[in-house]
mmCIF file of C-alpha atoms in Angstrom:
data_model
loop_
_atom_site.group_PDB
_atom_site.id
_atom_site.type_symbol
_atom_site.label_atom_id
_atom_site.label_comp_id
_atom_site.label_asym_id
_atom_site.label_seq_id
_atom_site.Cartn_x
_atom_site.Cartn_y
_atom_site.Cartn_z
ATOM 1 C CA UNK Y 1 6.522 8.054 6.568
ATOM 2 C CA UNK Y 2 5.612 8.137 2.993
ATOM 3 C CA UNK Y 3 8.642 7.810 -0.093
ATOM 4 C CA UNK Y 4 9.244 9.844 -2.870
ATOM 5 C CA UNK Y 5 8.705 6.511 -4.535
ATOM 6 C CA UNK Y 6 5.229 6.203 -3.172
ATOM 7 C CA UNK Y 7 4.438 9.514 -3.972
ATOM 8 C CA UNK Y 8 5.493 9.822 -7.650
ATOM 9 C CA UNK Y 9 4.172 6.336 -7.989
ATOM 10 C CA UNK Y 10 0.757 8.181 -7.472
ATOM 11 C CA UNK Y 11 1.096 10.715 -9.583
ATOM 12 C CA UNK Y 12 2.331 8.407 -12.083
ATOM 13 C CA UNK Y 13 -1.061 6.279 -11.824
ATOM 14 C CA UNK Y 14 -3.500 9.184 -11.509
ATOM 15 C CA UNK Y 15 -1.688 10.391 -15.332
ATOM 16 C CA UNK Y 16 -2.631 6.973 -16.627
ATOM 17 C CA UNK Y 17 -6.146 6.425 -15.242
ATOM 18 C CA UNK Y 18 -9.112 8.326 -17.294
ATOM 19 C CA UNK Y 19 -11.104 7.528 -14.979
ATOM 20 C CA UNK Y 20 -10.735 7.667 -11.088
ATOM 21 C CA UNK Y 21 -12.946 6.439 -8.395
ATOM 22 C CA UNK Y 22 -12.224 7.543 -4.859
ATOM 23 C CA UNK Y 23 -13.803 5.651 -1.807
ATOM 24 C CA UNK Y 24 -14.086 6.092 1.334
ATOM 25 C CA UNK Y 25 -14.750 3.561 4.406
ATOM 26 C CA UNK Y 26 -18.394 2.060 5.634
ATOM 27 C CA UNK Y 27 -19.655 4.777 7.764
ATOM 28 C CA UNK Y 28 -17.428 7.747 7.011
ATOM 29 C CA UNK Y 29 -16.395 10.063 9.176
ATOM 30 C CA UNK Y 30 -15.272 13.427 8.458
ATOM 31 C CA UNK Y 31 -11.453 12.366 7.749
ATOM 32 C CA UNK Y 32 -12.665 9.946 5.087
ATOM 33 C CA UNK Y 33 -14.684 12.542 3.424
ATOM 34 C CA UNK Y 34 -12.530 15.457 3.776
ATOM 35 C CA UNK Y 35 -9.732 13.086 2.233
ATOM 36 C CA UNK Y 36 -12.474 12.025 -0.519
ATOM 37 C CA UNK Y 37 -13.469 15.288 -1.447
ATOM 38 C CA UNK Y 38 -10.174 17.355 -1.303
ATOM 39 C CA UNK Y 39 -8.323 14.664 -3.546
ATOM 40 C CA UNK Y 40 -11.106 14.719 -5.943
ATOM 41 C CA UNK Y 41 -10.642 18.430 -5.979
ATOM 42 C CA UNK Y 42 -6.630 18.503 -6.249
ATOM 43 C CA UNK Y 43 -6.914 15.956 -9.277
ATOM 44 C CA UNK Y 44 -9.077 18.447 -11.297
ATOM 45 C CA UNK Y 45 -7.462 21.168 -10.558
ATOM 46 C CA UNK Y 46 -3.805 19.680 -11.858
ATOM 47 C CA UNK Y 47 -5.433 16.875 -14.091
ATOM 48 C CA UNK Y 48 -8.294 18.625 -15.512
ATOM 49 C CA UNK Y 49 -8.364 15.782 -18.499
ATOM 50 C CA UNK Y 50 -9.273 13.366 -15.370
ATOM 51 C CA UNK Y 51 -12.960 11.950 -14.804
ATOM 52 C CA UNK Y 52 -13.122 11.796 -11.201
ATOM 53 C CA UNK Y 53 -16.186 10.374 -8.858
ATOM 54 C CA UNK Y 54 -16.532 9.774 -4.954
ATOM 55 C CA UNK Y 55 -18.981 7.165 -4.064
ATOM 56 C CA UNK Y 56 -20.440 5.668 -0.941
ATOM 57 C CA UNK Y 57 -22.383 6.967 1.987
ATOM 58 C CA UNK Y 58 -22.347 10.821 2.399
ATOM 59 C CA UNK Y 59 -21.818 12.430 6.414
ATOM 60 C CA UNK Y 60 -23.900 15.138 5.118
ATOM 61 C CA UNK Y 61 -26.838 16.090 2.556
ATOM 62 C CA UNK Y 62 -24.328 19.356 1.243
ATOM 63 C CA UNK Y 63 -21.471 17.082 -0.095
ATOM 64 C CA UNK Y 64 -21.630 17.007 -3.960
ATOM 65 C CA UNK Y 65 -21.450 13.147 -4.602
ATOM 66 C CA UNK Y 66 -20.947 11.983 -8.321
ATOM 67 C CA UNK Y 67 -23.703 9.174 -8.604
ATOM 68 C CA UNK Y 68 -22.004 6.108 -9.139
ATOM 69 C CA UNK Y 69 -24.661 4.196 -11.217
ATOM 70 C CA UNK Y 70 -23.877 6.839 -13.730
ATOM 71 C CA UNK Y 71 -20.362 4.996 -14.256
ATOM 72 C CA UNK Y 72 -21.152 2.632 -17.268
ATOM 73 C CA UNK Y 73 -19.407 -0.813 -16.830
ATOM 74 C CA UNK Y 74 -16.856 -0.193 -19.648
ATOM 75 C CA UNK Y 75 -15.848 2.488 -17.727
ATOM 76 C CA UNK Y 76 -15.910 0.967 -14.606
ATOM 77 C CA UNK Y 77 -13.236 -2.054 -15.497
ATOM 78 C CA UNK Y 78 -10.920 0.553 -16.631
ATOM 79 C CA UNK Y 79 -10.972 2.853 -14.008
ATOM 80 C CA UNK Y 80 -8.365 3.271 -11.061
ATOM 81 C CA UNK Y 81 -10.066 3.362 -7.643
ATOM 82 C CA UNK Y 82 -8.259 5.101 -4.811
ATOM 83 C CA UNK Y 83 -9.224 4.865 -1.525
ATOM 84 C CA UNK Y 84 -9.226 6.995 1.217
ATOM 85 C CA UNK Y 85 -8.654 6.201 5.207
ATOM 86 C CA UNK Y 86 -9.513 2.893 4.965
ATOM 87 C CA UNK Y 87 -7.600 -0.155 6.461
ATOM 88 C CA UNK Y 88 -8.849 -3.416 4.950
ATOM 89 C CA UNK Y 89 -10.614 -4.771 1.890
ATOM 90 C CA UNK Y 90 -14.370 -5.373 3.370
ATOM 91 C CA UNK Y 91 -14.221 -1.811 4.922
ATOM 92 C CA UNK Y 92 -14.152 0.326 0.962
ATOM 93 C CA UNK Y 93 -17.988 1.623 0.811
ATOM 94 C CA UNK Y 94 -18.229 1.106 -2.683
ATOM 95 C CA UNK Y 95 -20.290 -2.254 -4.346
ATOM 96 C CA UNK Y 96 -18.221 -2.231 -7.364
ATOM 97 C CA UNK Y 97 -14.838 -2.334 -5.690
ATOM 98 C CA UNK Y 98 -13.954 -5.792 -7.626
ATOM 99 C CA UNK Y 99 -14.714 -4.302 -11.077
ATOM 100 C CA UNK Y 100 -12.328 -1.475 -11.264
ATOM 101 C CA UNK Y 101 -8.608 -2.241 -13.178
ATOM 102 C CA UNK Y 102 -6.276 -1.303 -9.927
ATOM 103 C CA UNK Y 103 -6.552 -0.070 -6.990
ATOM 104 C CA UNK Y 104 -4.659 2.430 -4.505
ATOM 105 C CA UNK Y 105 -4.237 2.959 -1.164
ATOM 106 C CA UNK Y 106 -4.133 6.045 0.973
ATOM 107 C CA UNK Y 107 -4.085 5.808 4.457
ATOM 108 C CA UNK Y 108 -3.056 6.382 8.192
ATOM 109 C CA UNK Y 109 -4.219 3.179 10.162
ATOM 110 C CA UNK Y 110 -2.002 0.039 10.742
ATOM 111 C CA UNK Y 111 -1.369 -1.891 8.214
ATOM 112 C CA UNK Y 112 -3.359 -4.825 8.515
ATOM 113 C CA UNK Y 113 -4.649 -6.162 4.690
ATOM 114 C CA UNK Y 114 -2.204 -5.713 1.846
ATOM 115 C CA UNK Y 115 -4.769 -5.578 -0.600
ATOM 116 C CA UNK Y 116 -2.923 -3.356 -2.914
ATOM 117 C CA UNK Y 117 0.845 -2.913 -3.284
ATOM 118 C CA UNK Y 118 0.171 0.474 -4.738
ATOM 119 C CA UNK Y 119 -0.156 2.482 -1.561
ATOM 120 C CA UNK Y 120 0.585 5.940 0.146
ATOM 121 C CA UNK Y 121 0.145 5.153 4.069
ATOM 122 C CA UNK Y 122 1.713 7.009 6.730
ATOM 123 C CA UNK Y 123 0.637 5.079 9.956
ATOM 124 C CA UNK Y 124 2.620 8.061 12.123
ATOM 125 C CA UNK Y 125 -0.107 10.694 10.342
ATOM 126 C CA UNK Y 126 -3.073 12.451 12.788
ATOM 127 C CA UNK Y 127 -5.388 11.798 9.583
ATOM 128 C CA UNK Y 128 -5.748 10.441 6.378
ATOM 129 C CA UNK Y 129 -6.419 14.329 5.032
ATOM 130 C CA UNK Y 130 -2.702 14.853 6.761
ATOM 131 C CA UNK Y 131 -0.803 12.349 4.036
ATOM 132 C CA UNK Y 132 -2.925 13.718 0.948
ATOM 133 C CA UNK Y 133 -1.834 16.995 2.042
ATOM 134 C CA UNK Y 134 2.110 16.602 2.343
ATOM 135 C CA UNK Y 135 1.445 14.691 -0.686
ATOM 136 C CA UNK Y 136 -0.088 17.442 -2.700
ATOM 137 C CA UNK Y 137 2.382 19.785 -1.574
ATOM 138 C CA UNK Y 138 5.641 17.695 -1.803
ATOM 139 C CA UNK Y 139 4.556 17.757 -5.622
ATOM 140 C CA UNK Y 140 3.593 21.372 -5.620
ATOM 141 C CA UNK Y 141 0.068 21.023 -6.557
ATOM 142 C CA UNK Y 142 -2.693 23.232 -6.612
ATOM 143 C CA UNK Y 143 -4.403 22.904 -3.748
ATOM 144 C CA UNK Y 144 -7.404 25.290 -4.110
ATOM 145 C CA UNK Y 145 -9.635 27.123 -1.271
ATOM 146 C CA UNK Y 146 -12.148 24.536 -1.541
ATOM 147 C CA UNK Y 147 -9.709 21.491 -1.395
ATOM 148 C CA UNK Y 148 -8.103 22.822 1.790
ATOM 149 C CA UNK Y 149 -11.563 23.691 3.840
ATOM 150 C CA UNK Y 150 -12.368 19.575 3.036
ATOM 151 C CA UNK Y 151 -9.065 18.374 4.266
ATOM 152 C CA UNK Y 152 -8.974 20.639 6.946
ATOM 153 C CA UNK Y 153 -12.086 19.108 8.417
ATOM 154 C CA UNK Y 154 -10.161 16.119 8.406
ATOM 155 C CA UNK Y 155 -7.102 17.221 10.109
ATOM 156 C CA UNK Y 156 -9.214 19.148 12.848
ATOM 157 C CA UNK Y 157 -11.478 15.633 13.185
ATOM 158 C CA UNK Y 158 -9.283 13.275 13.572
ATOM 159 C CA UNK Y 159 -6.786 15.425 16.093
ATOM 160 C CA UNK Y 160 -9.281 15.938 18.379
ATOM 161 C CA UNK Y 161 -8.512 19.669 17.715
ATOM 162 C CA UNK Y 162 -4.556 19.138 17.697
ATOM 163 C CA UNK Y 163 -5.076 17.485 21.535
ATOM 164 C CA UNK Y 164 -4.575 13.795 20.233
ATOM 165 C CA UNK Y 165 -1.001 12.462 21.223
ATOM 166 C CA UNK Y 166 -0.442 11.530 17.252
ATOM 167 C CA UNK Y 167 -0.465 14.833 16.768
ATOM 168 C CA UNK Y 168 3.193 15.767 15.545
ATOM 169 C CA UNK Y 169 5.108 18.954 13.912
ATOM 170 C CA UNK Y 170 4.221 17.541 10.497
ATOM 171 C CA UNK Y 171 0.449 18.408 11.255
ATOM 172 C CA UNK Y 172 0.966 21.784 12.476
ATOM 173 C CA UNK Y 173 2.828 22.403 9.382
ATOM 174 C CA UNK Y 174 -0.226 20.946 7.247
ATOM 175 C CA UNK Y 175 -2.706 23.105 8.929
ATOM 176 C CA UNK Y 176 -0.195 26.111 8.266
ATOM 177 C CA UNK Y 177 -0.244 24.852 4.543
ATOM 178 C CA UNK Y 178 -3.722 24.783 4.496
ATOM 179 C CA UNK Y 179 -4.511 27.917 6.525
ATOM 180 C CA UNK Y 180 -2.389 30.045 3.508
ATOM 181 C CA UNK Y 181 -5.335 28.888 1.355
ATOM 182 C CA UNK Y 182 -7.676 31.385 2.964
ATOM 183 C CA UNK Y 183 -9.631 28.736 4.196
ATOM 184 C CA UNK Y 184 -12.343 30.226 6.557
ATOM 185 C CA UNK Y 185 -11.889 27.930 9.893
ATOM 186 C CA UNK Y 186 -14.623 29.903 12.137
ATOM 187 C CA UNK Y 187 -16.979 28.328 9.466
ATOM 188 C CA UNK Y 188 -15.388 24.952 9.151
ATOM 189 C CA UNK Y 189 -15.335 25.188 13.160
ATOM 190 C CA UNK Y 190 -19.184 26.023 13.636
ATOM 191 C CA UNK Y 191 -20.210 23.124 11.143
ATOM 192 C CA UNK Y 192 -18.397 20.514 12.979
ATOM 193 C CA UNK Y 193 -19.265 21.998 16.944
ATOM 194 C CA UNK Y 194 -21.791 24.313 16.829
ATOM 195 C CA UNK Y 195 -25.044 21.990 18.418
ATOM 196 C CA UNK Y 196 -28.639 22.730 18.674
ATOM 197 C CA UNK Y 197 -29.819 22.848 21.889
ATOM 198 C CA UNK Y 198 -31.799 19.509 21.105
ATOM 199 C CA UNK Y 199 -28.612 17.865 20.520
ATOM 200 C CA UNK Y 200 -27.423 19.076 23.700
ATOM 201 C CA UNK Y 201 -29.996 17.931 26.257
ATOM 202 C CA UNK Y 202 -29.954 14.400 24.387
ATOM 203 C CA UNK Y 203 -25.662 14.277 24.890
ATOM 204 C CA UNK Y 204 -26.502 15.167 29.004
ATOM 205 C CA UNK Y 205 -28.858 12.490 29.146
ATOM 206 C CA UNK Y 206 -26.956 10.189 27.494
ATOM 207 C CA UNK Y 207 -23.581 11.166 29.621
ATOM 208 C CA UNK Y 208 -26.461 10.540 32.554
ATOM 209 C CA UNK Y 209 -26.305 6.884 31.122
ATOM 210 C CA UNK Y 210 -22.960 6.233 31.145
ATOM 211 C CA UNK Y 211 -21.790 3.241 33.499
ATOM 212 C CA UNK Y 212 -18.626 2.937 35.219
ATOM 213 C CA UNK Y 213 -16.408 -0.547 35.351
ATOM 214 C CA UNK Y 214 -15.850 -1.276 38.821
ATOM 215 C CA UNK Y 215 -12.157 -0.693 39.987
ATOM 216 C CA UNK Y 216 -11.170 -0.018 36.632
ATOM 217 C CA UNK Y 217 -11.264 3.527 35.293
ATOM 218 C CA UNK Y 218 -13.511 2.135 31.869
ATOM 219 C CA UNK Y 219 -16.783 3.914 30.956
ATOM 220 C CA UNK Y 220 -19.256 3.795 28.224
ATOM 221 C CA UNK Y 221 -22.595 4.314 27.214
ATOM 222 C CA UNK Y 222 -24.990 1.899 25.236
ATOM 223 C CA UNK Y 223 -27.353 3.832 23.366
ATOM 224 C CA UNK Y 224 -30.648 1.593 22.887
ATOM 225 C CA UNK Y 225 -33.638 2.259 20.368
ATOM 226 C CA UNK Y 226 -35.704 3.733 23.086
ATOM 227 C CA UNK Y 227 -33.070 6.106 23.899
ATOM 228 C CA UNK Y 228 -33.916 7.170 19.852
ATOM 229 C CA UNK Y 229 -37.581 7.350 19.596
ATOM 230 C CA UNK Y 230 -39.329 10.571 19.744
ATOM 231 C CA UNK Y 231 -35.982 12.385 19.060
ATOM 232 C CA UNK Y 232 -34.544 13.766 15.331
ATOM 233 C CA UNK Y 233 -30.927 12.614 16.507
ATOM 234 C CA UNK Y 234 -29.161 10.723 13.674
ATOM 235 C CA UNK Y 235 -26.251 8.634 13.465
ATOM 236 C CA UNK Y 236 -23.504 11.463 12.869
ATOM 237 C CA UNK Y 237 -24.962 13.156 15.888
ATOM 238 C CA UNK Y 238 -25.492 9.860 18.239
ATOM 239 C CA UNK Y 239 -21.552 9.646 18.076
ATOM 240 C CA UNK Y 240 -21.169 12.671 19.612
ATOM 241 C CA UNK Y 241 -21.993 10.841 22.841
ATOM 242 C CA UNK Y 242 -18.478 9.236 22.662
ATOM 243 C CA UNK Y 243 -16.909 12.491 23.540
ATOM 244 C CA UNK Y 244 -19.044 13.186 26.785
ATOM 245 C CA UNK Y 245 -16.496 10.872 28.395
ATOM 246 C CA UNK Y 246 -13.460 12.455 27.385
ATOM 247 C CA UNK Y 247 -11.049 14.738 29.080
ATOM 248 C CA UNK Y 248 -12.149 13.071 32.734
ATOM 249 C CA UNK Y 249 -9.145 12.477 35.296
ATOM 250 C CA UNK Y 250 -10.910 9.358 36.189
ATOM 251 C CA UNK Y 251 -11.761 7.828 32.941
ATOM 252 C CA UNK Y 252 -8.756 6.103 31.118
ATOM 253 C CA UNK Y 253 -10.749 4.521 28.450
ATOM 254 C CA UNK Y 254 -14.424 5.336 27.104
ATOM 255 C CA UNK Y 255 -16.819 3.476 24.388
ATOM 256 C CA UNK Y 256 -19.827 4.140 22.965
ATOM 257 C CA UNK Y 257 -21.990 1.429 21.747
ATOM 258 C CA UNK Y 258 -24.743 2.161 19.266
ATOM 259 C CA UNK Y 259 -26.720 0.517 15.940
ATOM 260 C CA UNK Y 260 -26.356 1.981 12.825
ATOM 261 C CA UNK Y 261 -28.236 2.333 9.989
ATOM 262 C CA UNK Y 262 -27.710 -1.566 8.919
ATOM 263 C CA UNK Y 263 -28.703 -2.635 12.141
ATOM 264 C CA UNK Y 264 -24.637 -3.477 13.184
ATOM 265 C CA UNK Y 265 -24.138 -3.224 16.968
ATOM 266 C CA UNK Y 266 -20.976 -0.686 16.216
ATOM 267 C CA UNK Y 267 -18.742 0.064 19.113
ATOM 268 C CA UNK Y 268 -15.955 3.452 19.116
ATOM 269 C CA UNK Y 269 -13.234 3.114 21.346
ATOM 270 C CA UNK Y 270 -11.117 5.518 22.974
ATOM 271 C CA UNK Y 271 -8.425 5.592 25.365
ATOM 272 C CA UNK Y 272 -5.608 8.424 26.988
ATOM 273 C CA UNK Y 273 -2.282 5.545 27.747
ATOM 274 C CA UNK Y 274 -3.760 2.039 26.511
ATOM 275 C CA UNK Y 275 -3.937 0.047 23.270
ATOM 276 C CA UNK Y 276 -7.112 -0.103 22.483
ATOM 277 C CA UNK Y 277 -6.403 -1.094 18.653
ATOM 278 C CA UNK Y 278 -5.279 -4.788 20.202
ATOM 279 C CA UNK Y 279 -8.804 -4.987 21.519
ATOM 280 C CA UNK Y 280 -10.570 -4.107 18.802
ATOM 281 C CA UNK Y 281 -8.908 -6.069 16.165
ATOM 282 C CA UNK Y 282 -10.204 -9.480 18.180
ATOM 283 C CA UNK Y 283 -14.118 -8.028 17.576
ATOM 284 C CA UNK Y 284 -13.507 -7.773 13.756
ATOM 285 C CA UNK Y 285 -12.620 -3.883 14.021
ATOM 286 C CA UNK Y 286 -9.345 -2.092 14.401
ATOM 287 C CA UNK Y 287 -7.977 1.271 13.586
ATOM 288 C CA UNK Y 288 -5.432 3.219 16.398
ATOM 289 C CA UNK Y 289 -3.924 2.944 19.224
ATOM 290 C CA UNK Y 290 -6.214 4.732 21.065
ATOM 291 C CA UNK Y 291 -8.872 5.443 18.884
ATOM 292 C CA UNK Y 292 -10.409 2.256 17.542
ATOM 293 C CA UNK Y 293 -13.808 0.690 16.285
ATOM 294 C CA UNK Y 294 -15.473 -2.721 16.373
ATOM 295 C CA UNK Y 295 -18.517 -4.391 15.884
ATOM 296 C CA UNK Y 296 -20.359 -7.131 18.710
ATOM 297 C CA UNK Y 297 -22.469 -9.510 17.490
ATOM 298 C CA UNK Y 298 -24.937 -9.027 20.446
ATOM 299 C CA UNK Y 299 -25.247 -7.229 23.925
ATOM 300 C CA UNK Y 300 -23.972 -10.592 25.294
ATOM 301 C CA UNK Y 301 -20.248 -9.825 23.860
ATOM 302 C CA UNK Y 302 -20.237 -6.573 26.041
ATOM 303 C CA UNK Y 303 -18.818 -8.454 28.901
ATOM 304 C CA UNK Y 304 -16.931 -10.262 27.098
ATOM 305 C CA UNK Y 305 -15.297 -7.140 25.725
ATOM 306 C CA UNK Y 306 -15.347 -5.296 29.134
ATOM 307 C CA UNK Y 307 -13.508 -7.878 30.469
ATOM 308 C CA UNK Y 308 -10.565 -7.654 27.609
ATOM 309 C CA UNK Y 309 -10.266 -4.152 28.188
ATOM 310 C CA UNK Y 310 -10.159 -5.029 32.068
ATOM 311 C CA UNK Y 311 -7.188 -7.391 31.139
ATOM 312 C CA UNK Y 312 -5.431 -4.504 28.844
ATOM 313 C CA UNK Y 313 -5.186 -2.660 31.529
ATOM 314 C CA UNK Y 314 -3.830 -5.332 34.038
ATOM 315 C CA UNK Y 315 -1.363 -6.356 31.826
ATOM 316 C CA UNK Y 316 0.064 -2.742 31.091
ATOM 317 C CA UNK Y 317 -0.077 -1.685 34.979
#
């Protein structure tokens, strides 16, 4: 639960800063840009004195990213940088994150690096889009048409479309917020699920691929480069394959594991009753109970982490 304290104590920076930087996390998902973009948009509507960029990786070619090479270094070392859904220090996308004045912290994940004491994290919150909101409102900010549709793509994202078990009255109440704003959710709907029928016949294939644990009710799906070639599907898309193996009686926890664009062997991690997060956290990844992330070195640690997920279960039987 966030504090008055915590939440003035934003407001309070955001008045002193010029300049603000927001960033997101490596790979971003839609909850870390929704939570990007609507702040940035809340700021200048209520501090319209405020210079405000978003930097890092973009999920798609529409979002309006300030460039951040245009930030000159003066700038830069007296800038606040606020970042959004991310857990620990390594994880900010942005190459400059040691040059800015402070730094604060908005979040929803476990707390697991105190790398700022100025911080607004909610660890009970569906999304990181679900703690800027109450925050926004709590304050009675404008919270424009435009700043809603982003966090709303958060909110829907990250809840699994309100099914996740994190999901609480507090969310509903955000989306209600958020809905007043005339936000137009058929379209915010069809960008995130409406698929190509390309897209399609490469998820059945892959769901084709997916291998079950022996007496244990894991499954996942390793997506290999030759699984890629001759196909348009990129990495935002490739994830999608994750969700093949949800909502199945028999399946208890699913994983996908996939490279992305630095070459990582990136694994997302999903489960209905079991802490996955404890998992996760030993392969240099972590995030929620059950919805984590990790990274494996090699195909060799895929046994390896089969075989802690096999022992997660025992151990919670």
């Amino acid at each position: 639960m966030i504090t008055e304290t915590q939440s003035n104590n934003l407001i309070k920076k955001i008045k002193t800063f010029d300049t603000i930087i927001i960033a997101k996390h490596i790979s971003p998902d839609w909850d870390a840009q929704g939570s990007a973009l609507g702040l940035k948009h809340i700021i200048q509507d209520n501090f319209s004195d405020k210079s405000v960029y978003v930097v890092g990786a973009k999920l798609n070619e529409a979002a309006n990213f300030e460039d951040e090479f245009t930030i000159d270094e003066t700038t830069l070392n007296n800038s606040l940088l606020i970042t959004v859904d991310v857990a620990n220090f390594d994880r900010i996308d942005y190459q400059h994150k040691n040059n800015v004045k402070e730094i604060f912290k908005i979040d929803h994940h476990l707390e697991s690096d105190n790398f700022t004491e100025d911080k607004l994290v909610d660890d009970k919150a569906i999304s990181c889009t679900q703690v800027i909101s109450q925050w926004a409102y709590f304050n009675k900010l404008k919270v424009s048409k435009t700043a809603a549709e982003f966090l709303y793509f958060g909110l829907i994202t990250d809840s699994g479309r309100f099914l996740y078990r994190n999901t609480s009255a507090e969310t509903f109440e955000v989306a209600s917020n958020l809905l007043q704003e005339n936000i137009d959710i058929t379209k915010i709907y069809d960008d995130l699920y409406l698929k190509n029928l390309v897209v399609v016949k490469w998820l059945n294939k892959m769901f084709l691929k997916a291998k079950q644990v022996k007496d244990y009710p894991i499954s996942y799906i390793v997506i290999k480069d030759k699984d890629l070639r001759k196909s348009s599907i990129r990495e935002e898309k490739m994830k999608l394959a994750l969700s093949t193996m949800s909502g199945i009686k028999e399946i208890d926890i699913w994983f996908l594991v996939y490279k992305n664009k630095l070459g990582e062997l990136k694994v997302s991690l999903r489960s209905r009753n079991f802490d996955i997060n404890s998992v996760a956290i030993k392969y240099n990844g972590g995030g929620h109970k059950l919805a984590s992330g990790c990274k494996l070195t090699s195909l060799k640690e895929l046994k390896l982490l089969i075989e802690d997920l096999k022992k997660l279960i025992n151990n919670n039987i």
